[in-house]
């Protein structure tokens, strides 16, 4: 098993559009031939587009792109720009009179830093899709959908830390599998290799621990007061998967979030993972599922370790160890 870049996984291109001043952006995963895809939505406050289409019993088998975006529900407009870029290249589901690009997506909330009145739109979606088509090497940190991401928000933005966009991919023989994750969680983030908190709710550089604070505050009247979250991402692989298997793979891959984000899948998160398959490499599904959770786990850690402080929000790399 060797580590590779997510950009090396066969059949996919990943591109970003970023606005650091507004602290927002979007990311697009592109598959020219179309990828078998599934999705699993775990958070209690999701924002998604066309995820019902990916249910195994429904007609369409392949997607041509998926997008991950900031901007809360406004960011769903990114899908329009992605569709425009794909249509210009005659990429889509052939319905006879046209080719309709299949473009599911998910959004996260990043309006509390930067500019709340500037959100990813169709133009940014178009730019990110074109960048994905160029197969520009992937960058982690304050980029794309992770630009305005923050983590550890139980006490509000002043006590949160900078989240970001992360990736991790591996190759085992001919098999390639990787994950790209935009980490914008309500909870704290743990580096599973060391067992240490690396980002989360903090006061002057000292971690306060979200799970401990939740227990202390459990009898307060309002329990849905933290609505500025959501971790979204995708697993990409050249393994051969059916639509049902891709859906199950996305579900199991959420174990990677649960290992690193504490707590994860909260009522105030919209945690959503896609799984996309571009190839025909035959592998044991249980082995693949284990790897899917692992690459998600490590992509989350990469996002936090790669992020830089932005608009006064402290990053993990700023803290003294």
Short mmCIF file of C-alpha atoms in Angstrom, two decimals:
data_model
loop_
_atom_site.label_atom_id
_atom_site.label_comp_id
_atom_site.label_asym_id
_atom_site.label_seq_id
_atom_site.Cartn_x
_atom_site.Cartn_y
_atom_site.Cartn_z
CA UNK A 1 0.00 0.00 0.00
CA UNK A 2 1.40 3.39 -0.95
CA UNK A 3 0.09 6.90 -0.54
CA UNK A 4 -0.70 8.81 -3.73
CA UNK A 5 -2.31 12.15 -4.51
CA UNK A 6 -6.08 12.26 -4.95
CA UNK A 7 -5.27 13.77 -8.37
CA UNK A 8 -3.79 10.41 -9.44
CA UNK A 9 -6.98 8.38 -8.97
CA UNK A 10 -7.95 7.24 -12.47
CA UNK A 11 -11.03 8.69 -14.11
CA UNK A 12 -11.42 11.85 -12.03
CA UNK A 13 -10.43 15.49 -12.06
CA UNK A 14 -10.91 17.79 -9.06
CA UNK A 15 -11.04 21.57 -9.35
CA UNK A 16 -11.73 24.52 -7.07
CA UNK A 17 -12.93 28.11 -7.17
CA UNK A 18 -11.88 30.22 -4.18
CA UNK A 19 -12.68 33.68 -2.80
CA UNK A 20 -10.44 34.25 0.25
CA UNK A 21 -11.71 37.78 0.89
CA UNK A 22 -15.29 36.54 1.17
CA UNK A 23 -14.07 33.29 2.81
CA UNK A 24 -16.01 30.96 0.57
CA UNK A 25 -15.62 28.70 -2.44
CA UNK A 26 -16.60 25.48 -4.16
CA UNK A 27 -15.02 22.26 -5.41
CA UNK A 28 -16.01 19.98 -8.28
CA UNK A 29 -15.19 16.33 -8.95
CA UNK A 30 -15.43 15.58 -12.68
CA UNK A 31 -15.76 12.26 -14.49
CA UNK A 32 -15.94 12.58 -18.27
CA UNK A 33 -17.22 9.04 -18.84
CA UNK A 34 -19.53 9.23 -15.85
CA UNK A 35 -19.05 7.50 -12.51
CA UNK A 36 -21.29 5.04 -10.70
CA UNK A 37 -22.26 6.91 -7.56
CA UNK A 38 -23.97 6.60 -4.20
CA UNK A 39 -24.51 8.95 -1.28
CA UNK A 40 -25.18 8.79 2.44
CA UNK A 41 -26.55 11.79 4.34
CA UNK A 42 -26.02 11.48 8.10
CA UNK A 43 -26.29 14.97 9.56
CA UNK A 44 -29.54 16.43 10.88
CA UNK A 45 -29.36 19.66 8.84
CA UNK A 46 -28.22 18.80 5.29
CA UNK A 47 -28.29 20.92 2.16
CA UNK A 48 -28.10 18.82 -0.99
CA UNK A 49 -29.02 18.64 -4.66
CA UNK A 50 -30.20 15.56 -6.58
CA UNK A 51 -29.27 13.06 -3.90
CA UNK A 52 -32.61 11.27 -4.40
CA UNK A 53 -31.45 10.49 -7.94
CA UNK A 54 -28.65 8.40 -6.45
CA UNK A 55 -30.98 6.07 -4.58
CA UNK A 56 -30.22 2.56 -5.91
CA UNK A 57 -33.78 1.97 -7.16
CA UNK A 58 -33.81 5.09 -9.34
CA UNK A 59 -33.01 5.25 -13.06
CA UNK A 60 -29.73 7.10 -13.61
CA UNK A 61 -26.64 4.97 -12.99
CA UNK A 62 -23.83 7.50 -13.48
CA UNK A 63 -23.02 11.07 -12.53
CA UNK A 64 -20.79 13.39 -14.56
CA UNK A 65 -19.74 15.66 -11.70
CA UNK A 66 -20.51 16.33 -8.09
CA UNK A 67 -19.93 19.61 -6.30
CA UNK A 68 -19.10 20.58 -2.73
CA UNK A 69 -19.81 24.20 -1.88
CA UNK A 70 -19.84 26.84 0.81
CA UNK A 71 -22.53 29.49 0.97
CA UNK A 72 -25.19 27.51 2.83
CA UNK A 73 -28.29 26.89 0.69
CA UNK A 74 -27.26 29.73 -1.64
CA UNK A 75 -24.29 27.58 -2.69
CA UNK A 76 -26.56 25.09 -4.45
CA UNK A 77 -26.47 27.54 -7.38
CA UNK A 78 -23.00 26.16 -8.12
CA UNK A 79 -24.69 23.19 -9.82
CA UNK A 80 -26.02 25.46 -12.58
CA UNK A 81 -22.52 26.54 -13.57
CA UNK A 82 -21.22 22.98 -13.49
CA UNK A 83 -24.05 21.91 -15.80
CA UNK A 84 -23.21 24.75 -18.19
CA UNK A 85 -19.56 23.70 -18.43
CA UNK A 86 -20.51 20.07 -19.03
CA UNK A 87 -23.19 20.93 -21.60
CA UNK A 88 -20.68 23.01 -23.58
CA UNK A 89 -18.60 19.84 -23.95
CA UNK A 90 -21.63 17.68 -24.77
CA UNK A 91 -21.30 15.67 -21.54
CA UNK A 92 -24.46 14.31 -19.99
CA UNK A 93 -27.25 11.76 -19.89
CA UNK A 94 -28.57 11.32 -23.44
CA UNK A 95 -32.32 12.02 -23.57
CA UNK A 96 -32.47 12.23 -27.36
CA UNK A 97 -33.05 15.96 -27.74
CA UNK A 98 -30.21 16.91 -25.39
CA UNK A 99 -27.55 15.58 -23.09
CA UNK A 100 -28.44 16.39 -19.50
CA UNK A 101 -25.46 16.56 -17.10
CA UNK A 102 -26.09 14.70 -13.85
CA UNK A 103 -24.67 16.92 -11.09
CA UNK A 104 -25.52 16.13 -7.45
CA UNK A 105 -23.97 18.23 -4.73
CA UNK A 106 -23.88 19.30 -1.10
CA UNK A 107 -23.27 22.56 0.75
CA UNK A 108 -21.85 23.71 4.08
CA UNK A 109 -22.44 26.85 6.15
CA UNK A 110 -19.59 29.40 6.02
CA UNK A 111 -21.42 32.73 6.23
CA UNK A 112 -20.09 33.82 9.64
CA UNK A 113 -16.59 34.77 8.41
CA UNK A 114 -15.61 36.86 5.43
CA UNK A 115 -18.66 38.30 3.65
CA UNK A 116 -22.08 36.77 4.19
CA UNK A 117 -23.43 38.49 1.06
CA UNK A 118 -20.92 36.77 -1.27
CA UNK A 119 -21.58 33.09 -1.90
CA UNK A 120 -20.52 30.54 -4.50
CA UNK A 121 -22.67 30.96 -7.58
CA UNK A 122 -23.00 29.59 -11.10
CA UNK A 123 -19.87 31.44 -12.26
CA UNK A 124 -17.79 29.84 -9.50
CA UNK A 125 -19.27 26.45 -10.31
CA UNK A 126 -18.30 26.91 -13.95
CA UNK A 127 -14.75 27.92 -12.96
CA UNK A 128 -14.32 24.97 -10.60
CA UNK A 129 -15.61 22.52 -13.21
CA UNK A 130 -13.24 23.87 -15.86
CA UNK A 131 -10.36 23.54 -13.41
CA UNK A 132 -11.43 19.95 -12.70
CA UNK A 133 -11.40 19.20 -16.42
CA UNK A 134 -7.81 20.50 -16.60
CA UNK A 135 -6.85 18.06 -13.82
CA UNK A 136 -4.90 20.68 -11.92
CA UNK A 137 -2.96 19.09 -9.01
CA UNK A 138 -4.98 19.11 -5.79
CA UNK A 139 -4.24 21.53 -2.97
CA UNK A 140 -5.39 21.17 0.64
CA UNK A 141 -6.29 23.82 3.22
CA UNK A 142 -8.04 27.13 2.55
CA UNK A 143 -9.31 26.30 -0.91
CA UNK A 144 -12.59 25.54 -2.62
CA UNK A 145 -15.40 24.43 -0.35
CA UNK A 146 -13.02 24.50 2.62
CA UNK A 147 -12.11 28.19 2.29
CA UNK A 148 -14.51 29.48 4.95
CA UNK A 149 -14.84 26.26 6.94
CA UNK A 150 -14.50 26.36 10.74
CA UNK A 151 -14.70 23.74 13.50
CA UNK A 152 -15.63 23.62 17.19
CA UNK A 153 -18.55 26.07 17.30
CA UNK A 154 -20.40 25.19 20.50
CA UNK A 155 -19.44 28.59 22.02
CA UNK A 156 -19.76 30.56 18.79
CA UNK A 157 -17.33 31.85 16.15
CA UNK A 158 -14.96 33.60 18.59
CA UNK A 159 -14.01 30.24 20.13
CA UNK A 160 -13.90 28.21 16.90
CA UNK A 161 -10.90 27.26 14.78
CA UNK A 162 -10.17 27.14 11.07
CA UNK A 163 -11.36 24.12 9.13
CA UNK A 164 -10.50 23.42 5.52
CA UNK A 165 -10.29 21.06 2.57
CA UNK A 166 -8.32 17.84 2.86
CA UNK A 167 -7.42 14.80 0.79
CA UNK A 168 -5.87 11.39 1.21
CA UNK A 169 -5.47 8.59 -1.33
CA UNK A 170 -3.72 5.23 -1.55
CA UNK A 171 -2.90 2.56 -4.12
CA UNK A 172 -2.85 -1.16 -3.40
CA UNK A 173 -1.79 -3.05 -6.51
CA UNK A 174 -4.09 -1.78 -9.27
CA UNK A 175 -6.67 -0.46 -6.81
CA UNK A 176 -6.84 3.27 -6.13
CA UNK A 177 -9.08 4.91 -3.55
CA UNK A 178 -9.09 8.36 -2.02
CA UNK A 179 -11.23 10.94 -0.27
CA UNK A 180 -11.66 14.68 -0.51
CA UNK A 181 -13.34 16.27 2.53
CA UNK A 182 -14.39 19.83 3.44
CA UNK A 183 -14.33 19.92 7.25
CA UNK A 184 -16.75 22.43 8.79
CA UNK A 185 -17.84 20.54 11.87
CA UNK A 186 -19.74 21.44 15.01
CA UNK A 187 -17.43 19.08 16.89
CA UNK A 188 -13.71 18.93 17.56
CA UNK A 189 -11.18 17.08 15.40
CA UNK A 190 -8.85 14.37 16.70
CA UNK A 191 -5.67 13.15 15.02
CA UNK A 192 -6.28 9.42 15.29
CA UNK A 193 -2.61 8.54 14.92
CA UNK A 194 -1.63 10.50 18.05
CA UNK A 195 -5.01 10.54 19.81
CA UNK A 196 -4.65 14.29 20.35
CA UNK A 197 -7.13 17.07 19.65
CA UNK A 198 -5.79 19.19 16.81
CA UNK A 199 -8.68 21.64 16.38
CA UNK A 200 -11.95 22.54 18.01
CA UNK A 201 -13.54 24.86 20.53
CA UNK A 202 -10.76 26.78 22.30
CA UNK A 203 -10.05 29.77 24.48
CA UNK A 204 -6.70 31.52 23.98
CA UNK A 205 -5.20 28.38 22.49
CA UNK A 206 -6.49 25.96 25.14
CA UNK A 207 -8.98 23.30 24.02
CA UNK A 208 -12.29 23.23 25.93
CA UNK A 209 -13.67 19.92 24.52
CA UNK A 210 -17.06 20.06 22.84
CA UNK A 211 -18.29 16.73 24.22
CA UNK A 212 -17.59 17.83 27.79
CA UNK A 213 -19.38 21.15 27.23
CA UNK A 214 -22.41 19.38 25.75
CA UNK A 215 -22.81 17.26 28.87
CA UNK A 216 -22.57 20.31 31.13
CA UNK A 217 -25.15 22.19 29.04
CA UNK A 218 -27.58 19.33 28.41
CA UNK A 219 -30.38 20.80 30.52
CA UNK A 220 -30.41 24.18 28.79
CA UNK A 221 -33.73 24.90 27.10
CA UNK A 222 -32.45 25.44 23.57
CA UNK A 223 -30.52 22.53 22.13
CA UNK A 224 -30.57 23.49 18.43
CA UNK A 225 -28.73 26.79 18.76
CA UNK A 226 -25.61 25.90 16.77
CA UNK A 227 -26.52 25.85 13.08
CA UNK A 228 -23.31 26.82 11.32
CA UNK A 229 -21.76 23.47 10.43
CA UNK A 230 -21.57 20.45 8.09
CA UNK A 231 -18.73 18.26 6.82
CA UNK A 232 -19.09 17.15 3.21
CA UNK A 233 -16.96 15.11 0.85
CA UNK A 234 -16.52 12.21 -1.51
CA UNK A 235 -14.70 8.92 -1.87
CA UNK A 236 -13.35 8.22 -5.36
CA UNK A 237 -12.08 4.86 -6.56
CA UNK A 238 -11.31 2.81 -9.65
CA UNK A 239 -12.85 -0.27 -8.00
CA UNK A 240 -15.84 -1.77 -9.76
CA UNK A 241 -19.04 -0.94 -7.86
CA UNK A 242 -22.75 -1.13 -8.55
CA UNK A 243 -24.94 1.78 -7.53
CA UNK A 244 -26.11 -0.12 -4.44
CA UNK A 245 -22.55 -0.96 -3.48
CA UNK A 246 -21.44 2.67 -3.92
CA UNK A 247 -24.28 3.74 -1.64
CA UNK A 248 -23.21 1.25 1.04
CA UNK A 249 -19.59 2.32 0.63
CA UNK A 250 -20.56 5.94 1.30
CA UNK A 251 -22.41 4.79 4.41
CA UNK A 252 -19.49 2.81 5.82
CA UNK A 253 -17.06 5.62 5.00
CA UNK A 254 -18.86 7.79 7.56
CA UNK A 255 -16.97 5.70 10.14
CA UNK A 256 -13.97 7.81 9.18
CA UNK A 257 -15.81 10.97 10.22
CA UNK A 258 -16.93 9.38 13.48
CA UNK A 259 -13.32 8.48 14.35
CA UNK A 260 -12.00 12.00 13.85
CA UNK A 261 -14.89 14.45 14.42
CA UNK A 262 -16.30 14.41 17.97
CA UNK A 263 -19.21 14.59 18.07
CA UNK A 264 -20.08 13.89 14.42
CA UNK A 265 -23.47 13.60 12.65
CA UNK A 266 -25.12 16.01 15.08
CA UNK A 267 -28.59 17.50 14.65
CA UNK A 268 -26.86 20.73 13.63
CA UNK A 269 -24.52 19.13 11.07
CA UNK A 270 -25.45 18.13 7.53
CA UNK A 271 -22.70 15.55 7.11
CA UNK A 272 -22.87 14.08 3.61
CA UNK A 273 -20.52 11.71 1.77
CA UNK A 274 -20.65 10.65 -1.87
CA UNK A 275 -18.90 7.60 -3.33
CA UNK A 276 -17.86 7.56 -7.00
CA UNK A 277 -16.52 4.59 -8.96
CA UNK A 278 -14.81 5.06 -12.32
CA UNK A 279 -13.23 1.69 -13.03
CA UNK A 280 -13.49 -2.08 -13.19
CA UNK A 281 -10.92 -3.28 -10.64
CA UNK A 282 -12.44 -6.24 -8.80
CA UNK A 283 -11.75 -6.20 -5.05
CA UNK A 284 -13.27 -7.61 -1.88
CA UNK A 285 -15.97 -5.18 -0.76
CA UNK A 286 -15.22 -5.50 2.94
CA UNK A 287 -11.57 -4.65 2.31
CA UNK A 288 -12.58 -1.69 0.16
CA UNK A 289 -15.00 -0.42 2.81
CA UNK A 290 -12.27 -0.51 5.42
CA UNK A 291 -10.03 1.54 3.15
CA UNK A 292 -12.87 3.98 2.42
CA UNK A 293 -13.26 4.79 6.12
CA UNK A 294 -9.48 5.11 6.49
CA UNK A 295 -9.01 7.61 3.64
CA UNK A 296 -11.90 9.72 4.95
CA UNK A 297 -10.34 9.73 8.41
CA UNK A 298 -6.97 10.85 7.11
CA UNK A 299 -8.44 13.40 4.72
CA UNK A 300 -10.16 15.07 7.68
CA UNK A 301 -6.85 15.31 9.54
CA UNK A 302 -5.12 16.64 6.39
CA UNK A 303 -7.73 19.40 6.12
CA UNK A 304 -7.03 20.68 9.63
CA UNK A 305 -3.26 20.36 9.40
CA UNK A 306 -3.21 22.18 6.04
CA UNK A 307 -5.53 25.07 6.95
CA UNK A 308 -4.22 28.57 7.62
CA UNK A 309 -5.76 31.21 9.86
CA UNK A 310 -8.22 33.46 8.04
CA UNK A 311 -10.18 36.54 9.10
CA UNK A 312 -9.00 36.17 12.66
CA UNK A 313 -9.89 32.47 13.00
CA UNK A 314 -7.01 30.49 14.53
CA UNK A 315 -5.65 27.48 12.64
CA UNK A 316 -4.29 24.27 14.14
CA UNK A 317 -0.78 25.04 12.91
CA UNK A 318 -0.83 28.32 14.90
CA UNK A 319 -1.08 26.55 18.27
CA UNK A 320 2.05 25.85 20.26
CA UNK A 321 2.56 22.13 20.84
#
